CSV table of C-alpha atoms and ligand atoms in Angstrom, one decimal:
chain,number,residue,atom,x,y,z
A,267,MET,CA,200.5,215.2,111.9
A,268,LYS,CA,197.9,217.0,109.8
A,269,ASN,CA,200.3,218.1,107.1
A,270,LEU,CA,202.3,215.0,106.8
A,271,PRO,CA,204.1,214.6,103.5
A,272,GLU,CA,202.3,212.2,101.3
A,273,THR,CA,205.4,210.1,101.1
A,274,LYS,CA,204.9,208.9,104.7
A,275,LEU,CA,202.3,206.3,103.5
A,276,ASP,CA,204.6,205.2,100.7
A,277,LYS,CA,207.4,204.7,103.2
A,278,ILE,CA,205.1,202.6,105.4
A,279,VAL,CA,203.9,200.5,102.5
A,280,SER,CA,207.4,199.9,101.4
A,281,LEU,CA,208.5,199.0,105.0
A,282,CYS,CA,205.6,196.6,105.3
A,283,LYS,CA,206.5,194.8,102.1
A,284,ARG,CA,210.2,194.7,102.7
A,285,ARG,CA,210.0,193.4,106.3
A,286,GLY,CA,207.1,191.0,105.8
A,287,PHE,CA,204.1,192.8,107.4
A,288,LEU,CA,201.8,193.1,104.4
A,289,TYR,CA,201.8,192.1,100.7
A,290,GLN,CA,199.4,192.9,97.9
A,291,GLY,CA,196.9,190.1,97.6
A,292,SER,CA,197.7,187.6,94.7
A,293,GLU,CA,200.8,189.7,94.0
A,294,ILE,CA,202.5,187.3,91.5
A,295,TYR,CA,199.4,187.4,89.3
A,296,GLY,CA,199.4,191.2,89.2
A,297,GLY,CA,197.4,191.6,92.4
A,298,LEU,CA,193.8,191.7,93.3
A,299,SER,CA,192.5,195.2,94.1
A,300,GLY,CA,191.2,195.7,97.6
A,301,THR,CA,192.9,192.6,99.0
A,302,PHE,CA,196.1,192.4,101.1
A,303,ASP,CA,197.9,189.4,102.6
A,304,TYR,CA,199.5,189.7,106.1
A,305,GLY,CA,203.0,188.3,106.2
A,306,PRO,CA,204.7,186.8,109.3
A,307,LEU,CA,205.2,190.1,111.2
A,308,GLY,CA,201.8,191.5,110.1
A,309,VAL,CA,199.9,188.5,111.3
A,310,ALA,CA,201.8,188.6,114.6
A,311,LEU,CA,200.9,192.3,115.0
A,312,LYS,CA,197.3,191.6,114.0
A,313,ASN,CA,196.9,188.6,116.4
A,314,ASN,CA,198.3,190.8,119.2
A,315,VAL,CA,195.7,193.4,118.5
A,316,LYS,CA,192.8,190.9,118.2
A,317,ASN,CA,193.9,189.0,121.4
A,318,LEU,CA,194.1,192.2,123.4
A,319,TRP,CA,190.7,193.2,122.2
A,320,TRP,CA,189.3,189.8,123.1
A,321,LYS,CA,191.0,189.9,126.5
A,322,MET,CA,189.7,193.4,127.3
A,323,PHE,CA,186.1,193.0,126.1
A,324,VAL,CA,185.4,189.3,126.5
A,325,ASP,CA,187.7,187.4,128.9
A,326,ASP,CA,188.1,190.2,131.4
A,327,ARG,CA,184.3,190.8,131.7
A,328,GLU,CA,181.4,188.7,133.1
A,329,ASP,CA,178.8,190.1,130.8
A,330,MET,CA,180.2,189.2,127.4
A,331,TYR,CA,179.8,186.2,125.2
A,332,GLY,CA,182.0,185.4,122.2
A,333,VAL,CA,180.9,183.8,119.0
A,334,ASP,CA,182.5,182.9,115.7
A,335,ALA,CA,179.6,182.7,113.2
A,336,ALA,CA,179.6,181.4,109.6
A,337,ILE,CA,180.5,184.0,107.0
A,338,LEU,CA,177.9,182.5,104.6
A,339,MET,CA,174.5,183.1,106.0
A,340,ASN,CA,170.9,182.5,104.8
A,341,PRO,CA,170.1,185.4,102.5
A,342,LYS,CA,167.0,186.2,104.5
A,343,VAL,CA,169.4,187.6,107.2
A,344,TRP,CA,170.4,190.3,104.8
A,345,GLN,CA,166.9,190.9,103.6
A,346,ALA,CA,165.7,191.5,107.2
A,347,SER,CA,168.8,193.6,108.1
A,348,GLY,CA,168.1,195.9,105.2
A,349,HIS,CA,171.4,195.2,103.5
A,350,ILE,CA,169.9,193.7,100.3
A,351,GLY,CA,167.7,196.8,99.9
A,352,GLY,CA,170.0,199.5,101.3
A,353,PHE,CA,173.7,198.6,101.6
A,354,SER,CA,174.8,200.6,98.5
A,355,ASP,CA,177.0,203.4,97.5
A,356,PRO,CA,176.3,206.0,94.7
A,357,MET,CA,178.3,205.1,91.6
A,358,ILE,CA,179.1,206.9,88.4
A,359,GLU,CA,180.6,205.3,85.3
A,360,CYS,CA,182.7,207.3,82.8
A,361,GLN,CA,181.2,206.9,79.3
A,362,LYS,CA,184.6,207.1,77.7
A,363,CYS,CA,187.1,205.1,79.7
A,364,LYS,CA,184.4,203.0,81.5
A,365,LYS,CA,186.0,203.4,84.9
A,366,HIS,CA,183.7,203.5,88.0
A,367,PHE,CA,183.8,206.2,90.7
A,368,GLN,CA,182.1,206.5,94.0
A,369,ALA,CA,180.0,209.6,93.4
A,370,ASP,CA,180.7,211.1,96.9
A,371,ASN,CA,184.4,211.3,96.1
A,372,LEU,CA,184.0,213.2,92.9
A,373,GLU,CA,184.5,217.0,92.8
A,374,ASP,CA,182.9,217.3,89.4
A,375,LYS,CA,180.1,214.8,88.7
A,376,ASN,CA,180.2,215.6,85.0
A,377,LYS,CA,183.8,215.2,84.0
A,378,CYS,CA,185.9,212.0,84.5
A,379,PRO,CA,188.9,212.8,86.7
A,380,LEU,CA,191.1,210.3,84.7
A,381,CYS,CA,190.3,210.9,81.1
A,382,ALA,CA,188.1,214.0,81.2
A,383,GLY,CA,185.4,212.1,79.4
A,384,LYS,CA,181.7,212.6,80.1
A,385,LEU,CA,180.3,210.9,83.2
A,386,GLY,CA,177.1,208.9,83.1
A,387,ALA,CA,174.1,209.2,85.5
A,388,GLU,CA,174.5,208.4,89.2
A,389,ARG,CA,173.1,205.0,90.3
A,390,ARG,CA,173.1,202.9,93.5
A,391,PHE,CA,175.6,200.0,93.6
A,392,ASN,CA,175.0,197.2,96.2
A,393,MET,CA,178.3,196.4,97.9
A,394,MET,CA,177.5,192.9,99.0
A,395,PHE,CA,179.4,190.1,97.3
A,396,LYS,CA,176.9,187.6,95.7
A,397,THR,CA,177.7,183.9,95.5
A,398,SER,CA,175.8,180.7,94.8
A,399,ILE,CA,175.3,177.9,97.2
A,400,GLY,CA,175.3,174.3,95.9
A,401,ALA,CA,175.4,173.1,92.3
A,402,SER,CA,172.6,175.1,90.7
A,403,GLU,CA,173.1,178.8,89.9
A,404,ASP,CA,169.7,180.3,89.9
A,405,GLU,CA,167.9,182.8,92.1
A,406,SER,CA,167.2,180.2,94.8
A,407,SER,CA,170.9,179.5,95.3
A,408,VAL,CA,172.0,183.1,95.8
A,409,SER,CA,173.8,183.9,99.0
A,410,TYR,CA,176.1,186.7,100.1
A,411,LEU,CA,179.5,187.0,101.9
A,412,ARG,CA,178.6,188.9,105.1
A,413,PRO,CA,179.2,192.7,104.8
A,414,GLU,CA,179.5,193.1,108.6
A,415,THR,CA,180.1,190.6,111.4
A,416,ALA,CA,177.1,192.0,113.3
A,417,GLY,CA,174.7,189.8,111.3
A,418,GLY,CA,176.2,186.7,112.8
A,419,ILE,CA,175.7,188.2,116.3
A,420,PHE,CA,172.1,189.1,115.9
A,421,VAL,CA,171.1,185.6,114.6
A,422,ASN,CA,172.8,184.0,117.6
A,423,PHE,CA,171.0,186.2,120.2
A,424,LYS,CA,168.4,183.5,121.0
A,425,ASN,CA,171.1,180.8,121.2
A,426,ILE,CA,173.1,182.7,123.7
A,427,ILE,CA,169.9,183.4,125.8
A,428,ASP,CA,168.9,179.7,125.7
A,429,SER,CA,172.4,178.3,126.5
A,430,PHE,CA,173.6,180.8,129.0
A,431,HIS,CA,170.6,182.7,130.5
A,432,PRO,CA,172.8,185.9,130.7
A,433,LYS,CA,172.0,188.5,133.3
A,434,PHE,CA,170.9,191.8,131.7
A,435,PRO,CA,172.6,193.9,130.3
A,436,PHE,CA,175.0,191.7,128.3
A,437,GLY,CA,176.9,191.7,125.1
A,438,ILE,CA,177.9,189.4,122.2
A,439,ALA,CA,181.3,189.8,120.6
A,440,GLN,CA,182.8,188.6,117.4
A,441,ILE,CA,186.0,189.0,115.4
A,442,GLY,CA,186.0,188.0,111.8
A,443,LYS,CA,186.1,188.7,108.1
A,444,ALA,CA,183.6,190.9,106.3
A,445,PHE,CA,183.4,191.6,102.6
A,446,ARG,CA,182.4,194.7,100.7
A,447,ASN,CA,182.6,195.2,97.0
A,448,GLU,CA,184.0,198.7,97.3
A,449,ILE,CA,183.8,200.7,94.1
A,450,ALA,CA,187.2,202.3,94.7
A,451,PRO,CA,189.4,200.4,97.2
A,452,ARG,CA,192.3,202.6,98.1
A,453,ASP,CA,194.9,203.9,100.6
A,454,PHE,CA,196.7,200.7,101.3
A,455,ILE,CA,194.6,198.7,103.9
A,456,PHE,CA,192.2,201.6,104.6
A,457,ARG,CA,189.5,200.7,102.1
A,458,LEU,CA,189.5,196.9,101.4
A,459,ARG,CA,187.2,194.5,99.8
A,460,GLU,CA,188.1,191.8,102.3
A,461,LEU,CA,188.4,193.2,105.8
A,462,GLU,CA,188.3,192.1,109.4
A,463,GLN,CA,186.1,193.6,112.1
A,464,MET,CA,185.9,193.4,115.9
A,465,GLU,CA,182.3,194.0,116.9
A,466,ILE,CA,180.1,194.0,119.9
A,467,GLU,CA,176.4,194.2,120.1
A,468,TYR,CA,175.6,195.3,123.7
A,469,PHE,CA,172.0,194.6,124.6
A,470,ILE,CA,170.4,197.2,126.9
A,471,ARG,CA,167.0,198.6,127.9
A,472,GLU,CA,165.8,201.5,125.7
A,473,SER,CA,165.8,203.8,128.7
A,474,ASP,CA,169.5,203.3,129.3
A,475,TRP,CA,170.8,203.9,125.8
A,476,GLU,CA,172.2,207.4,126.4
A,477,ALA,CA,174.2,206.3,129.5
A,478,GLU,CA,175.4,203.1,127.8
A,479,PHE,CA,176.5,205.0,124.7
A,480,GLU,CA,178.7,207.2,126.9
A,481,ILE,CA,180.1,204.1,128.7
A,482,TRP,CA,181.0,202.5,125.4
A,483,ARG,CA,182.5,205.8,124.1
A,484,LYS,CA,184.9,205.6,127.1
A,485,HIS,CA,185.7,202.0,126.5
A,486,MET,CA,186.7,202.8,123.0
A,487,GLU,CA,189.0,205.5,124.3
A,488,GLU,CA,190.5,203.1,126.8
A,489,TRP,CA,191.0,200.6,124.0
A,490,MET,CA,193.0,203.1,121.9
A,491,ASP,CA,195.1,204.0,124.9
A,492,ALA,CA,195.7,200.3,125.6
A,493,ILE,CA,197.1,199.5,122.1
A,494,GLY,CA,198.9,202.8,121.8
A,495,ILE,CA,196.9,204.8,119.3
A,496,ASP,CA,197.8,208.4,120.0
A,497,ARG,CA,194.4,209.9,120.8
A,498,SER,CA,195.5,213.4,119.8
A,499,HIS,CA,195.2,212.1,116.3
A,500,VAL,CA,191.7,210.9,116.8
A,501,HIS,CA,188.6,213.0,116.5
A,502,GLU,CA,185.1,212.0,117.7
A,503,ILE,CA,182.6,213.2,115.1
A,504,GLU,CA,178.8,213.2,115.5
A,505,VAL,CA,177.4,211.7,112.3
A,506,PRO,CA,174.4,213.7,111.1
A,507,ALA,CA,171.1,211.9,110.6
A,508,GLU,CA,171.3,212.0,106.8
A,509,ASN,CA,174.7,210.2,106.8
A,510,ARG,CA,173.8,207.5,109.4
A,511,ALA,CA,173.2,203.9,108.5
A,512,HIS,CA,169.5,203.0,108.1
A,513,TYR,CA,169.5,201.2,111.5
A,514,SER,CA,171.2,203.9,113.6
A,515,LYS,CA,169.6,206.6,115.8
A,516,ARG,CA,173.0,208.0,116.8
A,517,THR,CA,176.5,207.4,115.5
A,518,ILE,CA,179.9,208.7,116.5
A,519,ASP,CA,182.7,208.2,114.1
A,520,PHE,CA,186.2,208.0,115.6
A,521,GLU,CA,188.2,209.6,112.8
A,522,TYR,CA,192.0,209.3,112.7
A,523,GLU,CA,194.4,211.7,111.0
A,524,PHE,CA,195.7,209.3,108.3
A,525,PRO,CA,198.5,210.6,106.0
A,526,PHE,CA,195.8,210.8,103.3
A,527,GLY,CA,193.3,212.8,105.4
A,528,GLN,CA,191.1,212.5,108.5
A,529,LYS,CA,189.0,209.4,107.9
A,530,GLU,CA,186.8,206.9,109.9
A,531,LEU,CA,188.8,204.5,112.1
A,532,TYR,CA,185.9,203.2,114.2
A,533,GLY,CA,182.2,203.7,114.7
A,534,LEU,CA,179.9,203.7,117.7
A,535,ALA,CA,176.2,203.3,116.9
A,536,TYR,CA,172.9,203.1,118.8
A,537,ARG,CA,171.1,200.6,116.6
A,538,THR,CA,167.9,200.7,118.7
A,539,ASP,CA,165.9,197.5,118.5
A,540,PHE,CA,165.9,197.6,114.7
A,541,ASP,CA,167.9,194.4,114.1
A,542,LEU,CA,166.2,192.1,116.7
A,543,ARG,CA,162.8,193.3,115.6
A,544,SER,CA,163.6,192.8,111.9
A,545,HIS,CA,165.1,189.4,112.4
A,546,ALA,CA,162.2,188.3,114.6
A,547,LYS,CA,159.8,189.4,111.8
A,548,GLY,CA,161.9,187.8,109.1
A,549,SER,CA,162.4,184.5,110.9
A,550,SER,CA,159.1,184.4,112.8
A,551,VAL,CA,161.1,183.5,115.9
A,552,PRO,CA,160.6,185.9,118.9
A,553,LEU,CA,163.8,187.6,119.9
A,554,GLU,CA,163.1,188.8,123.3
A,555,TYR,CA,164.7,188.9,126.8
A,556,TYR,CA,162.7,187.6,129.8
A,557,ASP,CA,163.7,189.2,133.1
A,558,ASP,CA,163.2,186.6,135.9
A,559,ALA,CA,163.3,189.2,138.6
A,560,THR,CA,160.6,191.5,137.2
A,561,GLY,CA,158.7,189.1,135.0
A,562,GLU,CA,159.2,191.6,132.1
A,563,ARG,CA,159.6,190.4,128.5
A,564,PHE,CA,161.0,192.9,126.0
A,565,VAL,CA,163.0,193.4,122.9
A,566,PRO,CA,166.4,194.8,123.9
A,567,HIS,CA,168.0,197.8,122.2
A,568,VAL,CA,171.6,197.7,121.3
A,569,ILE,CA,174.8,199.8,121.4
A,570,GLU,CA,177.4,198.7,118.8
A,571,PRO,CA,181.1,199.6,119.0
A,572,SER,CA,182.5,198.5,115.6
A,573,LEU,CA,186.2,198.4,115.0
A,574,GLY,CA,188.1,197.5,111.8
A,575,VAL,CA,191.1,195.4,112.5
A,576,ASP,CA,192.9,196.6,109.3
A,577,ARG,CA,192.3,200.2,110.0
A,578,THR,CA,193.6,199.7,113.5
A,579,ILE,CA,196.8,198.2,112.1
A,580,LEU,CA,197.1,201.2,109.7
A,581,ALA,CA,196.6,203.8,112.4
A,582,LEU,CA,199.2,201.9,114.6
A,583,LEU,CA,201.7,201.9,111.8
A,584,CYS,CA,201.1,205.6,111.1
A,585,ASP,CA,201.6,206.5,114.8
A,586,ALA,CA,204.6,204.2,115.2
A,587,TYR,CA,206.6,205.1,112.0
A,588,THR,CA,209.4,207.3,113.2
A,589,GLU,CA,212.6,208.7,111.6
A,590,ASP,CA,215.4,210.0,113.7
A,591,GLU,CA,219.1,210.2,113.9
A,592,MET,CA,221.1,207.9,116.1
A,593,ASP,CA,224.9,207.4,116.1
A,594,ASP,CA,225.2,209.9,113.3
A,595,GLU,CA,222.9,207.8,111.1
A,596,MET,CA,219.3,208.2,110.0
A,597,ARG,CA,217.3,205.4,111.4
A,598,VAL,CA,213.7,204.3,110.9
A,599,TYR,CA,211.9,202.6,113.8
A,600,LEU,CA,208.4,201.6,114.7
A,601,LYS,CA,207.4,202.9,118.1
A,602,LEU,CA,204.9,200.2,118.8
A,603,HIS,CA,203.7,199.5,122.3
A,604,PRO,CA,205.7,196.4,123.6
A,605,ARG,CA,202.2,194.8,124.2
A,606,ILE,CA,201.5,194.6,120.5
A,607,ALA,CA,204.9,194.6,118.9
A,608,PRO,CA,205.2,191.5,116.8
A,609,VAL,CA,208.6,190.6,118.2
A,610,LYS,CA,209.2,191.4,121.9
A,611,ALA,CA,213.0,190.9,122.1
A,612,ALA,CA,215.9,189.9,119.9
A,613,VAL,CA,218.9,188.0,121.3
A,614,PHE,CA,222.4,188.6,119.8
A,615,PRO,CA,225.8,187.0,120.4
A,616,LEU,CA,228.3,190.0,120.2
A,617,LEU,CA,230.4,188.0,117.7
A,618,LYS,CA,229.2,185.3,115.3
A,619,ASN,CA,232.5,183.4,115.2
A,620,LYS,CA,233.0,183.0,119.0
A,621,GLU,CA,231.5,179.6,119.8
A,622,GLU,CA,231.2,180.2,123.5
A,623,LEU,CA,229.3,183.5,122.9
A,624,VAL,CA,226.9,181.8,120.3
A,625,ALA,CA,226.3,178.9,122.7
A,626,LYS,CA,225.5,181.2,125.6
A,627,ALA,CA,223.3,183.4,123.4
A,628,ARG,CA,221.4,180.3,122.2
A,629,LEU,CA,220.8,179.3,125.9
A,630,VAL,CA,219.5,182.8,126.8
A,631,TYR,CA,217.3,182.8,123.6
A,632,SER,CA,215.7,179.4,124.4
A,633,ALA,CA,215.1,180.4,128.0
A,634,ILE,CA,213.2,183.6,127.2
A,635,LYS,CA,211.5,182.2,124.1
A,636,SER,CA,209.9,179.5,126.2
A,637,GLU,CA,208.5,182.1,128.5
A,638,ILE,CA,207.7,185.0,126.1
A,639,GLY,CA,207.3,183.3,122.7
A,640,ALA,CA,207.9,186.2,120.3
A,641,VAL,CA,211.7,186.3,120.6
A,642,ILE,CA,214.2,186.0,117.7
A,643,PHE,CA,217.9,185.1,117.4
A,644,ASP,CA,220.1,187.1,115.1
A,645,ASP,CA,223.9,186.8,114.6
A,646,ASN,CA,224.0,188.3,111.1
A,647,GLY,CA,226.2,191.4,110.5
A,648,ASN,CA,227.5,193.9,113.0
A,649,ILE,CA,225.6,194.8,116.1
A,650,GLY,CA,224.7,198.3,114.8
A,651,LYS,CA,223.0,196.7,111.7
A,652,ARG,CA,221.2,194.2,113.9
A,653,TYR,CA,219.8,197.0,116.0
A,654,ARG,CA,218.6,198.8,112.9
A,655,ARG,CA,216.9,195.7,111.6
A,656,GLN,CA,215.0,195.3,114.9
A,657,ASP,CA,214.2,199.0,115.2
A,658,GLU,CA,212.5,198.9,111.8
A,659,ILE,CA,210.1,196.1,112.8
A,660,GLY,CA,209.4,197.7,116.3
A,661,THR,CA,211.3,195.2,118.5
A,662,PRO,CA,211.3,197.0,121.8
A,663,TYR,CA,214.4,195.3,123.3
A,664,CYS,CA,217.7,193.8,122.0
A,665,VAL,CA,219.7,191.6,124.3
A,666,THR,CA,223.4,191.2,123.6
A,667,ILE,CA,225.6,188.4,125.0
A,668,ASP,CA,229.2,189.5,125.3
A,669,PHE,CA,232.4,188.4,127.1
A,670,ASP,CA,231.2,189.8,130.4
A,671,THR,CA,228.2,187.6,130.1
A,672,LEU,CA,230.5,184.5,130.2
A,673,ALA,CA,232.0,185.8,133.5
A,674,ASP,CA,229.0,187.2,135.4
A,675,ASP,CA,225.8,186.0,133.7
A,676,THR,CA,224.7,189.5,132.9
A,677,VAL,CA,223.5,190.8,129.5
A,678,THR,CA,223.1,194.2,127.8
A,679,VAL,CA,219.5,195.2,127.2
A,680,ARG,CA,219.1,198.0,124.6
A,681,HIS,CA,215.9,200.1,124.5
A,682,ARG,CA,214.5,200.7,121.0
A,683,ASP,CA,213.2,204.3,121.4
A,684,THR,CA,216.2,205.8,123.3
A,685,GLY,CA,219.0,203.5,122.3
A,686,LYS,CA,219.8,203.4,126.1
A,687,GLN,CA,221.6,200.3,127.3
A,688,GLU,CA,221.4,198.7,130.7
A,689,ARG,CA,223.1,195.7,132.3
A,690,MET,CA,220.8,193.0,133.6
A,691,PRO,CA,221.3,189.5,135.2
A,692,ILE,CA,220.0,186.8,132.8
A,693,GLY,CA,217.8,185.5,135.6
A,694,GLU,CA,215.8,188.8,135.6
A,695,LEU,CA,215.3,189.0,131.8
A,696,ALA,CA,212.1,187.1,131.4
A,697,GLY,CA,210.5,188.8,134.3
A,698,PHE,CA,211.5,192.2,133.0
A,699,LEU,CA,210.1,191.5,129.5
A,700,LYS,CA,206.8,190.0,130.9
A,701,LYS,CA,206.3,193.1,133.0
A,702,VAL,CA,206.7,195.5,130.1
A,703,ILE,CA,204.5,193.4,127.8
A,704,SER,CA,201.7,192.9,130.2
B,1591,GAP,N1,178.4,196.8,112.0
B,1591,GAP,C1,178.6,198.2,111.7
B,1591,GAP,C2,179.5,198.4,110.6
B,1591,GAP,O1,179.9,197.5,109.9
B,1591,GAP,P1,180.8,200.4,109.3
B,1591,GAP,O2,181.0,201.8,109.7
B,1591,GAP,O3,180.3,200.1,108.0
B,1591,GAP,O4,179.8,199.8,110.4
B,1591,GAP,C3,182.7,199.4,110.8
B,1591,GAP,O5,182.1,199.5,109.6
B,1591,GAP,C4,184.2,199.5,110.8
B,1591,GAP,O6,184.7,198.6,109.9
B,1591,GAP,C5,184.7,200.9,110.3
B,1591,GAP,O7,184.8,201.8,111.3
B,1591,GAP,C6,186.1,200.5,109.8
B,1591,GAP,O8,187.0,200.4,110.9
B,1591,GAP,C7,185.9,199.1,109.2
B,1591,GAP,N2,185.6,199.1,107.8
B,1591,GAP,C8,184.5,199.4,107.1
B,1591,GAP,N3,184.6,199.3,105.8
B,1591,GAP,C9,185.9,199.0,105.6
B,1591,GAP,C10,186.7,198.7,104.4
B,1591,GAP,N4,186.2,198.8,103.2
B,1591,GAP,N5,188.0,198.4,104.5
B,1591,GAP,C11,188.6,198.3,105.8
B,1591,GAP,N6,187.9,198.5,106.9
B,1591,GAP,C12,186.6,198.9,106.8
């Protein structure tokens, strides 16, 4: 995996566009750097990822509370969190071509890698997107698009305590968009200006932080196994103090072997009580937990597993993209776990011009679609071509209705990865699919 040819990413990008997973944002106007639009298959894949995360970390637990906070927040939030002062990257401008570079990515900080011109002095560049609230555009109307979903969690800590009186420890979870004015967005959906995150702030006692950190490290590993990210491509890297965010006392980066290098996929941080204390000070509202049993009142500490949705999609596509030979032909298929594949099954009549086959196939299609949802009907071209089309988008099963079906109500189920075919009674189809998806 480490020495993958560079072209693998190009092939994935091209497949994503051709088959409707991802398009460049604002494409017909020449695009907008750092933005991508998810097409029908991309949004289905992304929803499957987000729904599975929500199920695993919110619905299936008793100690987790979900929120969906506003993206626009009072700017005092970002003052208190330290983002106005410190959420910046070192930037260098070329004095000749005027292009900007992230200083950390430059091998030579004196010479422009594009035009060989002289580079200017390094300066800090705040990555938050500024906007104005209301009709006037002065300093008092300035607000920001949130750079992380975590902010919306911390400001709702008191609301969750007041509404739900949660037992301790407990967590607040959120999935949503975040915005970062990246100096150099790059590598498809790896470094975006508009991104999506799945974040949890898990509130704990300070004395428990090391044990809880290990528990959450395991949960993140379980998550990767559940969606089918190959963990032999993931490396857990201890982030040294000088590279950690200002709020963190310990961070592990989960780095994935992307085709363009080993880079951060997820982060796990111990944010101490930095955020609750800062927001309590900034808002003058105490942000504490009162333990009925012990009569203790304290400011909780927090463990934060932070997962980028888009980087999850990219890692999944990199792991899933496979080329092999089948029936003497080169084929491309996405080896996605059936649980997250955008389409679970495709139903085909063997021949398009045999009315009785098409009618039967339509019946089978409607029956399993009403139970599974993500099922498609295809009668276009020969069966081989239809298999290839489904392989390319990762559909795990193709169901063919042939003349035997008319006689004995059985169908052929073809498995994507092996091409193996088995005969199955129509009545067992939905149950079979539900089992492999669940
Ligand atoms: N709340 C903590 C936080 O935001 P982070 O390491 O800056 O920490 C968390 O971001 C995750 O968000 C990353 O591990 C990555 O998955 C994703 N992410 C961050 N910046 C991104 C970008 N520019 N484009 C796509 N995903 C990004």
